[in-house]
Coordinates of C-alpha atoms in Angstrom, one line a residue:
M1 CA -133.5 -14.5 -107.0
N2 CA -133.4 -14.8 -103.2
L3 CA -131.6 -12.2 -101.0
L4 CA -128.5 -14.3 -100.3
K5 CA -128.0 -15.1 -104.0
A6 CA -128.5 -11.4 -104.9
L7 CA -126.0 -10.4 -102.2
V8 CA -123.4 -12.9 -103.5
T9 CA -123.9 -11.5 -107.0
I10 CA -123.6 -7.9 -106.1
S11 CA -120.8 -8.4 -103.6
G12 CA -118.8 -10.5 -106.1
L13 CA -119.1 -7.8 -108.8
T14 CA -118.6 -5.0 -106.3
L15 CA -115.4 -6.9 -105.2
L16 CA -114.2 -6.7 -108.8
S17 CA -114.9 -3.0 -108.8
R18 CA -113.0 -2.5 -105.4
I19 CA -110.0 -4.5 -106.6
T20 CA -109.7 -2.5 -109.8
G21 CA -110.2 0.6 -107.6
L22 CA -107.3 -0.5 -105.4
V23 CA -105.2 -1.1 -108.5
R24 CA -106.1 2.4 -109.7
E25 CA -105.2 4.0 -106.3
T26 CA -101.9 2.0 -106.2
L27 CA -100.9 3.3 -109.6
I28 CA -101.9 6.9 -108.7
A29 CA -99.9 6.7 -105.5
R30 CA -96.9 5.3 -107.3
A31 CA -97.0 7.9 -110.0
F32 CA -98.0 11.0 -108.1
G33 CA -97.6 10.3 -104.4
S34 CA -99.2 12.8 -102.0
S35 CA -98.5 16.3 -103.3
E36 CA -100.2 19.6 -104.1
L37 CA -101.1 18.2 -107.6
T38 CA -102.8 15.0 -106.1
D39 CA -104.6 17.3 -103.6
A40 CA -105.8 19.5 -106.6
F41 CA -107.1 16.4 -108.4
N42 CA -108.8 15.0 -105.3
V43 CA -110.6 18.2 -104.6
A44 CA -111.6 18.6 -108.3
F45 CA -112.9 15.0 -108.4
R46 CA -114.7 15.5 -105.1
I47 CA -116.9 18.2 -106.6
P48 CA -118.7 16.0 -109.2
N49 CA -118.6 13.1 -106.7
L50 CA -120.3 15.2 -104.1
L51 CA -123.0 16.2 -106.6
R52 CA -123.3 12.5 -107.6
R53 CA -124.0 11.5 -104.1
L54 CA -126.3 14.4 -103.6
F55 CA -128.5 14.1 -106.7
A56 CA -127.8 10.8 -108.3
E57 CA -127.1 7.9 -105.9
G58 CA -128.4 9.9 -103.0
A59 CA -131.6 11.9 -103.2
F60 CA -132.7 10.9 -106.6
S61 CA -132.4 7.1 -106.0
Q62 CA -134.0 7.4 -102.7
A63 CA -137.0 9.2 -104.1
F64 CA -137.2 7.4 -107.5
V65 CA -136.7 3.7 -106.6
P66 CA -139.7 3.3 -104.1
I67 CA -142.1 5.0 -106.5
L68 CA -140.8 3.1 -109.5
G69 CA -141.2 -0.1 -107.4
E70 CA -144.8 0.8 -106.7
F71 CA -145.6 1.5 -110.4
H72 CA -143.9 -1.7 -111.4
A73 CA -145.9 -3.8 -108.8
S74 CA -149.3 -2.3 -109.3
R75 CA -149.6 -0.1 -112.4
G76 CA -148.3 -2.4 -115.2
E77 CA -145.5 -2.0 -117.7
A78 CA -147.2 0.7 -119.9
E79 CA -147.6 3.2 -117.0
T80 CA -144.2 2.3 -115.6
R81 CA -142.6 3.1 -119.0
E82 CA -144.4 6.4 -119.1
L83 CA -143.1 7.2 -115.6
I84 CA -139.5 6.4 -116.6
A85 CA -139.7 8.5 -119.8
A86 CA -141.1 11.5 -118.0
V87 CA -138.5 11.3 -115.2
A88 CA -135.7 10.8 -117.7
T89 CA -136.9 13.9 -119.7
V90 CA -136.8 16.1 -116.6
L91 CA -133.5 14.6 -115.5
V92 CA -131.7 15.1 -118.8
L93 CA -132.8 18.7 -119.3
S94 CA -132.0 19.6 -115.7
L95 CA -128.6 18.0 -115.9
L96 CA -127.7 19.9 -119.0
A97 CA -128.3 23.1 -117.1
V98 CA -126.4 21.9 -114.0
C99 CA -123.3 20.8 -116.1
L100 CA -123.2 24.2 -117.9
L101 CA -123.4 26.0 -114.6
G102 CA -120.6 23.8 -113.1
V103 CA -118.2 24.4 -116.0
I104 CA -118.7 28.2 -115.8
G105 CA -118.7 28.4 -112.1
A106 CA -115.8 26.0 -111.4
P107 CA -113.6 28.6 -109.7
V108 CA -116.3 29.4 -107.3
F109 CA -116.9 25.8 -106.4
V110 CA -113.2 25.1 -105.9
G111 CA -112.8 28.3 -103.8
L112 CA -115.7 27.3 -101.5
I113 CA -114.6 23.7 -101.0
A114 CA -110.8 24.3 -100.6
T115 CA -110.2 27.8 -99.4
G116 CA -106.7 26.8 -98.5
F117 CA -105.8 26.6 -102.2
L118 CA -106.5 30.3 -102.6
D119 CA -103.6 31.3 -100.3
A120 CA -100.7 32.3 -102.5
G121 CA -98.4 31.5 -99.5
A122 CA -99.6 28.0 -99.2
P123 CA -97.8 25.0 -100.7
G124 CA -98.2 25.2 -104.4
G125 CA -98.4 29.0 -104.3
G126 CA -101.9 29.3 -105.7
K127 CA -101.2 27.0 -108.7
T128 CA -103.0 24.2 -106.9
F129 CA -106.1 26.3 -107.2
T130 CA -105.6 26.8 -110.9
D131 CA -105.0 23.1 -111.5
A132 CA -108.1 22.1 -109.4
V133 CA -110.3 24.6 -111.5
W134 CA -109.0 23.2 -114.8
M135 CA -109.7 19.6 -113.8
T136 CA -113.1 20.5 -112.3
R137 CA -114.3 21.9 -115.6
L138 CA -113.2 18.8 -117.5
M139 CA -114.8 16.4 -115.0
F140 CA -118.1 18.3 -114.3
P141 CA -120.0 16.6 -117.1
Y142 CA -119.5 13.4 -115.2
I143 CA -122.3 14.3 -112.8
G144 CA -124.7 14.3 -115.7
L145 CA -123.5 11.0 -117.0
I146 CA -123.5 9.3 -113.6
S147 CA -126.9 10.6 -112.7
L148 CA -128.3 8.9 -115.8
V149 CA -126.4 5.8 -114.8
A150 CA -128.1 6.0 -111.3
M151 CA -131.5 6.2 -112.9
A152 CA -130.8 3.2 -115.2
S153 CA -129.4 1.2 -112.2
G154 CA -132.6 2.0 -110.3
V155 CA -134.7 0.5 -113.1
L156 CA -132.5 -2.5 -113.5
N157 CA -132.4 -3.2 -109.8
T158 CA -136.2 -3.0 -109.6
W159 CA -136.4 -5.6 -112.3
K160 CA -133.9 -7.7 -110.2
K161 CA -131.1 -7.3 -112.7
F162 CA -128.4 -6.6 -110.2
A163 CA -125.3 -7.7 -112.0
L164 CA -124.8 -4.9 -114.5
P165 CA -125.3 -2.0 -112.0
A166 CA -122.8 -3.7 -109.6
F167 CA -120.3 -4.2 -112.5
T168 CA -120.6 -0.6 -113.9
P169 CA -118.2 1.2 -111.5
T170 CA -115.4 -1.1 -112.7
L171 CA -115.4 0.8 -116.0
L172 CA -114.4 4.0 -114.3
N173 CA -111.5 2.3 -112.5
L174 CA -110.4 0.7 -115.8
S175 CA -110.5 4.2 -117.4
F176 CA -108.4 5.6 -114.5
I177 CA -105.9 2.8 -114.9
A178 CA -105.5 3.3 -118.6
A179 CA -105.1 7.1 -118.1
A180 CA -102.4 6.6 -115.5
L181 CA -100.4 4.0 -117.4
W182 CA -100.7 5.3 -121.0
L183 CA -101.9 8.9 -121.1
A184 CA -100.1 10.5 -118.1
P185 CA -96.6 10.0 -119.5
H186 CA -97.5 12.0 -122.6
M187 CA -99.0 15.1 -120.9
D188 CA -97.2 18.2 -119.7
T189 CA -99.1 18.0 -116.4
P190 CA -99.4 14.3 -116.0
V191 CA -102.2 14.4 -113.3
Y192 CA -104.5 16.0 -115.8
A193 CA -104.7 12.5 -117.4
L194 CA -106.7 11.4 -114.5
A195 CA -109.4 14.0 -115.1
W196 CA -109.7 12.7 -118.7
G197 CA -110.0 9.2 -117.3
V198 CA -113.1 10.3 -115.2
L199 CA -114.8 11.8 -118.3
V200 CA -114.2 8.7 -120.5
G201 CA -115.2 6.4 -117.6
G202 CA -118.5 8.3 -117.2
V203 CA -119.3 7.8 -120.9
A204 CA -118.5 4.1 -120.7
Q205 CA -120.7 3.7 -117.6
F206 CA -123.6 5.3 -119.3
A207 CA -123.2 3.6 -122.6
I208 CA -123.3 0.1 -121.1
Q209 CA -126.7 0.7 -119.5
L210 CA -128.5 1.3 -122.8
P211 CA -128.6 -2.3 -124.2
A212 CA -129.7 -3.6 -120.8
L213 CA -132.6 -1.2 -120.6
T214 CA -133.6 -2.1 -124.2
R215 CA -133.7 -5.8 -123.3
I216 CA -136.3 -5.2 -120.6
G217 CA -138.2 -2.7 -122.8
M218 CA -137.5 0.2 -120.5
L219 CA -135.2 2.4 -122.5
P220 CA -136.8 5.9 -122.0
A221 CA -137.8 8.0 -125.0
I222 CA -136.4 11.4 -124.2
S223 CA -138.7 14.3 -125.1
F224 CA -138.0 18.0 -125.1
N225 CA -141.5 18.7 -124.1
L226 CA -140.5 19.6 -120.4
P227 CA -144.0 21.0 -119.4
R228 CA -145.7 17.7 -120.3
A229 CA -143.1 15.6 -118.5
W230 CA -143.3 17.9 -115.5
R231 CA -147.0 17.4 -115.2
H232 CA -146.7 13.6 -114.9
P233 CA -148.0 12.7 -111.4
G234 CA -145.2 10.3 -110.9
V235 CA -142.6 13.0 -111.6
R236 CA -144.3 15.3 -109.1
R237 CA -144.1 12.6 -106.5
V238 CA -140.4 11.9 -107.1
L239 CA -139.7 15.6 -106.9
L240 CA -141.6 16.1 -103.7
Q241 CA -139.7 13.1 -102.2
M242 CA -136.4 14.5 -103.5
V243 CA -136.8 17.7 -101.4
P244 CA -136.4 16.1 -98.0
A245 CA -134.1 13.4 -99.5
T246 CA -131.8 16.2 -100.8
L247 CA -131.7 17.8 -97.4
A248 CA -130.9 14.4 -95.9
V249 CA -128.0 13.7 -98.2
S250 CA -126.9 17.4 -98.1
V251 CA -126.2 17.2 -94.4
S252 CA -123.6 14.5 -94.8
Q253 CA -122.2 16.1 -97.9
L254 CA -121.9 19.5 -96.1
S255 CA -119.8 17.8 -93.5
L256 CA -117.6 16.4 -96.3
I257 CA -117.2 19.9 -97.8
I258 CA -116.2 21.4 -94.4
N259 CA -113.7 18.6 -93.8
T260 CA -112.2 19.0 -97.2
N261 CA -111.9 22.7 -96.6
I262 CA -110.2 22.1 -93.2
A263 CA -107.8 19.6 -94.9
S264 CA -106.8 22.1 -97.5
H265 CA -105.4 24.2 -94.7
L266 CA -103.3 21.4 -93.2
L267 CA -100.1 19.9 -94.4
A268 CA -99.8 19.4 -98.1
G269 CA -100.9 15.9 -98.9
S270 CA -103.6 15.8 -96.2
V271 CA -106.5 15.7 -98.7
S272 CA -104.7 12.8 -100.5
W273 CA -103.9 10.9 -97.3
L274 CA -107.6 11.0 -96.4
G275 CA -108.4 9.9 -99.9
Y276 CA -106.2 6.8 -99.8
A277 CA -107.5 5.9 -96.4
D278 CA -111.1 6.4 -97.7
R279 CA -110.4 4.1 -100.6
L280 CA -109.4 1.3 -98.2
M281 CA -112.4 2.1 -95.9
E282 CA -114.7 2.0 -98.9
F283 CA -113.7 -1.6 -99.7
P284 CA -115.8 -3.3 -97.0
T285 CA -118.3 -0.4 -97.0
A286 CA -119.2 -1.1 -100.7
L287 CA -118.9 -4.8 -100.5
L288 CA -121.4 -5.2 -97.7
G289 CA -123.2 -1.8 -97.1
V290 CA -123.9 -0.8 -100.7
A291 CA -124.7 -4.4 -101.7
L292 CA -127.2 -5.0 -98.9
G293 CA -128.6 -1.5 -99.2
T294 CA -129.2 -2.0 -103.0
I295 CA -131.0 -5.2 -102.3
L296 CA -133.0 -4.1 -99.3
L297 CA -134.5 -0.9 -100.6
P298 CA -136.5 -2.5 -103.5
S299 CA -137.3 -5.6 -101.4
L300 CA -138.5 -3.5 -98.4
S301 CA -140.5 -1.3 -100.7
K302 CA -142.3 -4.4 -102.1
T303 CA -142.8 -5.8 -98.6
H304 CA -144.2 -2.6 -97.4
A305 CA -146.6 -2.3 -100.5
E306 CA -147.9 -5.8 -99.6
G307 CA -148.6 -4.7 -96.0
N308 CA -146.3 -7.5 -94.6
A309 CA -145.0 -5.7 -91.4
A310 CA -143.5 -8.9 -89.9
G311 CA -141.6 -9.7 -93.1
Y312 CA -140.4 -6.1 -93.3
S313 CA -139.0 -6.3 -89.7
A314 CA -137.5 -9.8 -90.3
M315 CA -135.7 -8.6 -93.5
L316 CA -134.2 -5.7 -91.5
D317 CA -133.1 -8.1 -88.8
W318 CA -131.4 -10.4 -91.2
G319 CA -129.5 -7.4 -92.8
L320 CA -128.3 -6.1 -89.4
R321 CA -127.0 -9.4 -88.3
L322 CA -125.2 -10.2 -91.5
T323 CA -123.8 -6.6 -91.5
L324 CA -122.4 -6.9 -88.0
L325 CA -120.9 -10.3 -88.6
L326 CA -118.8 -8.9 -91.5
A327 CA -118.4 -5.2 -90.6
V328 CA -117.1 -5.5 -87.0
P329 CA -114.1 -7.7 -88.0
S330 CA -113.4 -5.5 -91.0
A331 CA -113.3 -2.4 -88.7
A332 CA -111.0 -4.2 -86.3
A333 CA -108.7 -5.1 -89.2
L334 CA -108.5 -1.5 -90.4
F335 CA -107.7 -0.3 -86.9
L336 CA -105.1 -2.9 -86.1
F337 CA -103.6 -3.7 -89.5
G338 CA -103.6 -0.3 -91.2
A339 CA -99.8 -0.1 -91.8
P340 CA -99.5 -3.5 -93.5
L341 CA -102.5 -2.7 -95.7
T342 CA -101.3 0.8 -96.6
A343 CA -97.7 -0.2 -97.2
T344 CA -98.6 -3.3 -99.4
L345 CA -101.0 -1.4 -101.6
F346 CA -99.5 2.1 -101.9
N347 CA -95.9 2.2 -100.7
Y348 CA -94.2 2.4 -104.2
G349 CA -92.6 5.1 -106.3
R350 CA -93.4 8.5 -104.9
F351 CA -95.5 7.2 -102.0
G352 CA -93.0 7.1 -99.2
A353 CA -92.8 6.0 -95.5
I354 CA -94.2 9.3 -94.3
D355 CA -97.2 8.8 -96.6
V356 CA -97.7 5.3 -95.2
E357 CA -97.8 6.5 -91.6
M358 CA -100.1 9.5 -92.4
T359 CA -102.5 7.2 -94.3
R360 CA -102.3 4.6 -91.4
Q361 CA -103.4 7.3 -88.9
A362 CA -106.4 8.2 -91.0
L363 CA -107.3 4.6 -91.6
M364 CA -107.2 3.8 -87.8
A365 CA -109.5 6.7 -87.3
Y366 CA -111.9 5.6 -90.0
G367 CA -111.9 2.1 -88.5
V368 CA -113.5 3.5 -85.4
G369 CA -116.6 4.3 -87.4
L370 CA -116.6 1.7 -90.1
T371 CA -119.4 -0.4 -88.5
G372 CA -121.5 2.8 -88.2
L373 CA -120.9 3.8 -91.8
I374 CA -122.1 0.4 -93.0
L375 CA -125.1 0.1 -90.6
V376 CA -126.4 3.5 -91.9
K377 CA -126.7 2.0 -95.3
I378 CA -128.8 -0.8 -93.9
L379 CA -131.0 1.2 -91.4
A380 CA -131.8 4.2 -93.7
P381 CA -133.6 2.0 -96.3
G382 CA -136.0 1.1 -93.5
F383 CA -137.2 4.7 -93.5
Y384 CA -136.9 5.3 -97.3
A385 CA -139.0 2.3 -98.2
K386 CA -141.8 3.7 -96.2
K387 CA -141.3 7.1 -97.9
D388 CA -140.2 8.6 -94.6
I389 CA -137.2 10.8 -95.5
R390 CA -137.8 13.5 -93.0
T391 CA -136.6 11.5 -90.0
P392 CA -133.2 10.8 -91.5
V393 CA -133.0 14.5 -92.3
K394 CA -133.5 15.4 -88.7
I395 CA -131.0 12.8 -87.6
G396 CA -128.5 14.0 -90.2
V397 CA -128.6 17.6 -88.9
I398 CA -127.9 16.4 -85.4
V399 CA -125.0 14.2 -86.7
M400 CA -123.5 17.1 -88.8
I401 CA -123.4 19.4 -85.7
F402 CA -121.9 16.6 -83.6
T403 CA -119.2 15.9 -86.3
Q404 CA -118.1 19.5 -86.5
L405 CA -118.0 19.8 -82.7
C406 CA -115.8 16.7 -82.8
N407 CA -113.6 18.5 -85.4
L408 CA -113.1 21.4 -83.0
A409 CA -112.0 19.0 -80.3
V410 CA -109.8 16.5 -82.2
V411 CA -108.3 18.2 -85.3
P412 CA -105.9 20.4 -83.3
F413 CA -104.4 17.3 -81.8
F414 CA -104.7 14.7 -84.6
Q415 CA -104.7 16.9 -87.7
H416 CA -106.0 15.1 -90.8
A417 CA -106.7 11.8 -88.8
G418 CA -108.9 13.9 -86.5
L419 CA -111.1 14.7 -89.5
A420 CA -111.5 10.9 -90.2
L421 CA -112.2 10.3 -86.5
S422 CA -115.0 12.9 -86.5
I423 CA -116.6 11.3 -89.5
G424 CA -116.4 7.8 -87.9
L425 CA -117.9 8.9 -84.6
G426 CA -120.6 10.8 -86.4
A427 CA -121.5 7.7 -88.4
C428 CA -121.8 5.7 -85.2
L429 CA -124.2 8.3 -83.8
N430 CA -126.1 8.3 -87.0
A431 CA -126.6 4.5 -87.0
L432 CA -127.7 4.6 -83.3
L433 CA -130.3 7.3 -83.8
L434 CA -131.7 5.6 -86.9
F435 CA -131.9 2.3 -85.0
L436 CA -133.7 3.9 -82.1
G437 CA -136.1 5.6 -84.5
L438 CA -137.0 2.3 -86.1
R439 CA -137.5 0.7 -82.8
K440 CA -139.6 3.6 -81.4
R441 CA -142.0 3.5 -84.4
G442 CA -142.3 -0.3 -84.2
I443 CA -141.0 -0.6 -87.7
Y444 CA -138.2 -2.9 -86.5
K445 CA -138.7 -5.6 -83.8
P446 CA -135.5 -7.6 -83.1
E447 CA -135.8 -11.4 -83.5
P448 CA -134.9 -13.6 -80.5
G449 CA -131.2 -14.5 -79.8
W450 CA -129.4 -11.2 -80.1
A451 CA -127.6 -11.4 -76.8
R452 CA -126.1 -14.8 -77.7
F453 CA -125.3 -13.5 -81.2
L454 CA -123.4 -10.5 -79.9
L455 CA -121.5 -12.4 -77.3
G456 CA -120.4 -15.0 -79.8
M457 CA -119.3 -12.4 -82.3
A458 CA -117.3 -10.5 -79.7
V459 CA -115.4 -13.6 -78.7
A460 CA -114.5 -14.2 -82.4
V461 CA -113.4 -10.5 -83.0
I462 CA -111.2 -10.6 -80.0
A463 CA -109.5 -13.8 -81.1
M464 CA -108.9 -12.4 -84.6
G465 CA -107.7 -9.0 -83.1
L466 CA -105.1 -10.7 -80.9
L467 CA -103.7 -12.6 -83.9
L468 CA -103.6 -9.4 -86.1
H469 CA -101.9 -7.4 -83.2
W470 CA -99.2 -10.2 -82.9
L471 CA -98.7 -10.4 -86.7
N472 CA -98.3 -6.6 -87.0
G473 CA -95.2 -6.6 -84.9
R474 CA -93.5 -9.5 -86.7
L475 CA -92.5 -7.7 -89.9
D476 CA -91.2 -4.3 -91.0
W477 CA -93.8 -3.7 -93.7
V478 CA -92.2 -0.6 -95.2
A479 CA -88.7 -2.2 -95.4
L480 CA -90.3 -5.1 -97.3
G481 CA -90.9 -2.6 -100.1
Q482 CA -87.8 -3.8 -101.8
H483 CA -89.6 -7.1 -102.2
P484 CA -93.2 -6.3 -103.2
W485 CA -94.3 -9.8 -104.0
E486 CA -93.0 -11.0 -100.7
R487 CA -95.0 -8.3 -99.0
I488 CA -98.1 -9.1 -100.9
G489 CA -97.6 -12.8 -100.0
W490 CA -97.2 -12.0 -96.3
L491 CA -100.3 -9.8 -96.3
T492 CA -102.3 -12.5 -98.0
V493 CA -101.2 -15.1 -95.4
C494 CA -101.9 -12.7 -92.5
V495 CA -105.4 -11.7 -93.7
S496 CA -106.3 -15.3 -94.6
A497 CA -105.2 -16.5 -91.1
A498 CA -107.1 -13.8 -89.4
A499 CA -110.3 -14.7 -91.4
A500 CA -109.8 -18.4 -90.7
V501 CA -109.5 -17.7 -86.9
Y502 CA -112.6 -15.5 -86.9
F503 CA -114.9 -17.9 -88.8
M504 CA -113.6 -21.0 -86.9
T505 CA -114.2 -19.2 -83.6
L506 CA -117.7 -18.2 -84.7
K507 CA -118.4 -21.9 -85.4
C508 CA -116.9 -23.0 -82.1
V509 CA -119.3 -20.6 -80.2
G510 CA -122.3 -21.8 -82.1
L511 CA -122.5 -19.1 -84.8
D512 CA -121.8 -21.1 -88.0
F513 CA -121.7 -18.4 -90.7
A514 CA -122.8 -20.7 -93.6
V515 CA -125.8 -22.0 -91.5
F516 CA -126.7 -18.5 -90.6
C517 CA -126.8 -17.4 -94.2
K518 CA -128.9 -20.4 -95.2
K519 CA -131.4 -19.7 -92.4
M520 CA -131.8 -16.1 -93.3
A521 CA -131.7 -16.4 -97.2

């Protein structure tokens, strides 16, 4: 499977995941709006999600996948199977302890992440804290389930079985949708149904991996002999790599914790407005950044193991160009067309005009940094594949300090949107420093033609942006809420027209997207 075919496979299935994710968020917005209860759920869900990014898809995957790729390429299936079994044993036993600690210590976690909920005089009068603690306890086992899913996905991606890992997140969204539609109406506190949806979704995501691992002969045999598993040399290498990787991911997650804490002190609904904007921002981030990052890390690890420095650099160059071709217009669309997107997807039921405006502000701010957020997912694997995790850690510390300094400067003026703007600016700085690091070390050497490429892309983005700006002023998108299908139809027409103008302009300036993909595949 070449890179382009793999990208299409992952992007297509990720698109399905993101579409179901948008359906889920639309249902949540319609049923619950932006209130103290939705803020409580978002904070409660953020805790296992934070740990997932920290230990599962973050530090663990970055440490495990390159070493697994090395074993798979040079050690044979028997030794690779032993590595997977040993790692799985350590992971399962560690996760049992983490989940138990999380359930017991939920009040402490919620209190640290959202100190605003502890204030009895705040909106919700302290009940928001109680609700968040209850839902945190129910959802905490999700971190254990999703960590095992991350391990299984790493194995399947190494075997170039990209489809199932890309489809798996859809199951969580379907569980959310079922909980919102059928369980919530029967509960005294309807938002609690969403917490049950997370737990059931985690079980479904884990269960679907098992047959796939069995088919490739890599279903791990879990042992309770922890000392023996701990002594496996591959496990020790993974753990050693996880230390700096955890620090690297911790830096970005620490910024997220600080931002959530700040948001809990702002207007009621601020956490939710940021959450809805984040969902829209994650759509292009996942479609392109996660898809390319998933493909590049195993491929770069293999190329590095083969000693092919030129191929390594060329692969990074292809990823960067494709990322910019799609990320920059996506960022422009979020910045210029935030109100139509937000109104069309969320402006129903309890989600009113004020919620649309507040979410639009956050979405504009996120749009500033979208390209940086996606580029980080492409540039970071350039270091991880060479088992260099320390450099991203150092860069991450600089970015965290910069982000919080931005918060001090912009949050007093822009409130919750200032938090999104700080994250976006920090992501741009992160991408720039990673790029400069790759260039300085000679890991990445740009291929010829970048000046012409950037100029042509800029012309196409400007043409698309002018069209979106003109279209945005032609309709009252909130007033169209009385006719949702008409609003959906107009949004489809506007987005399709913008995309057509962008790709036609690219072709006119000599950057035919289809030809580019064929050349780089």
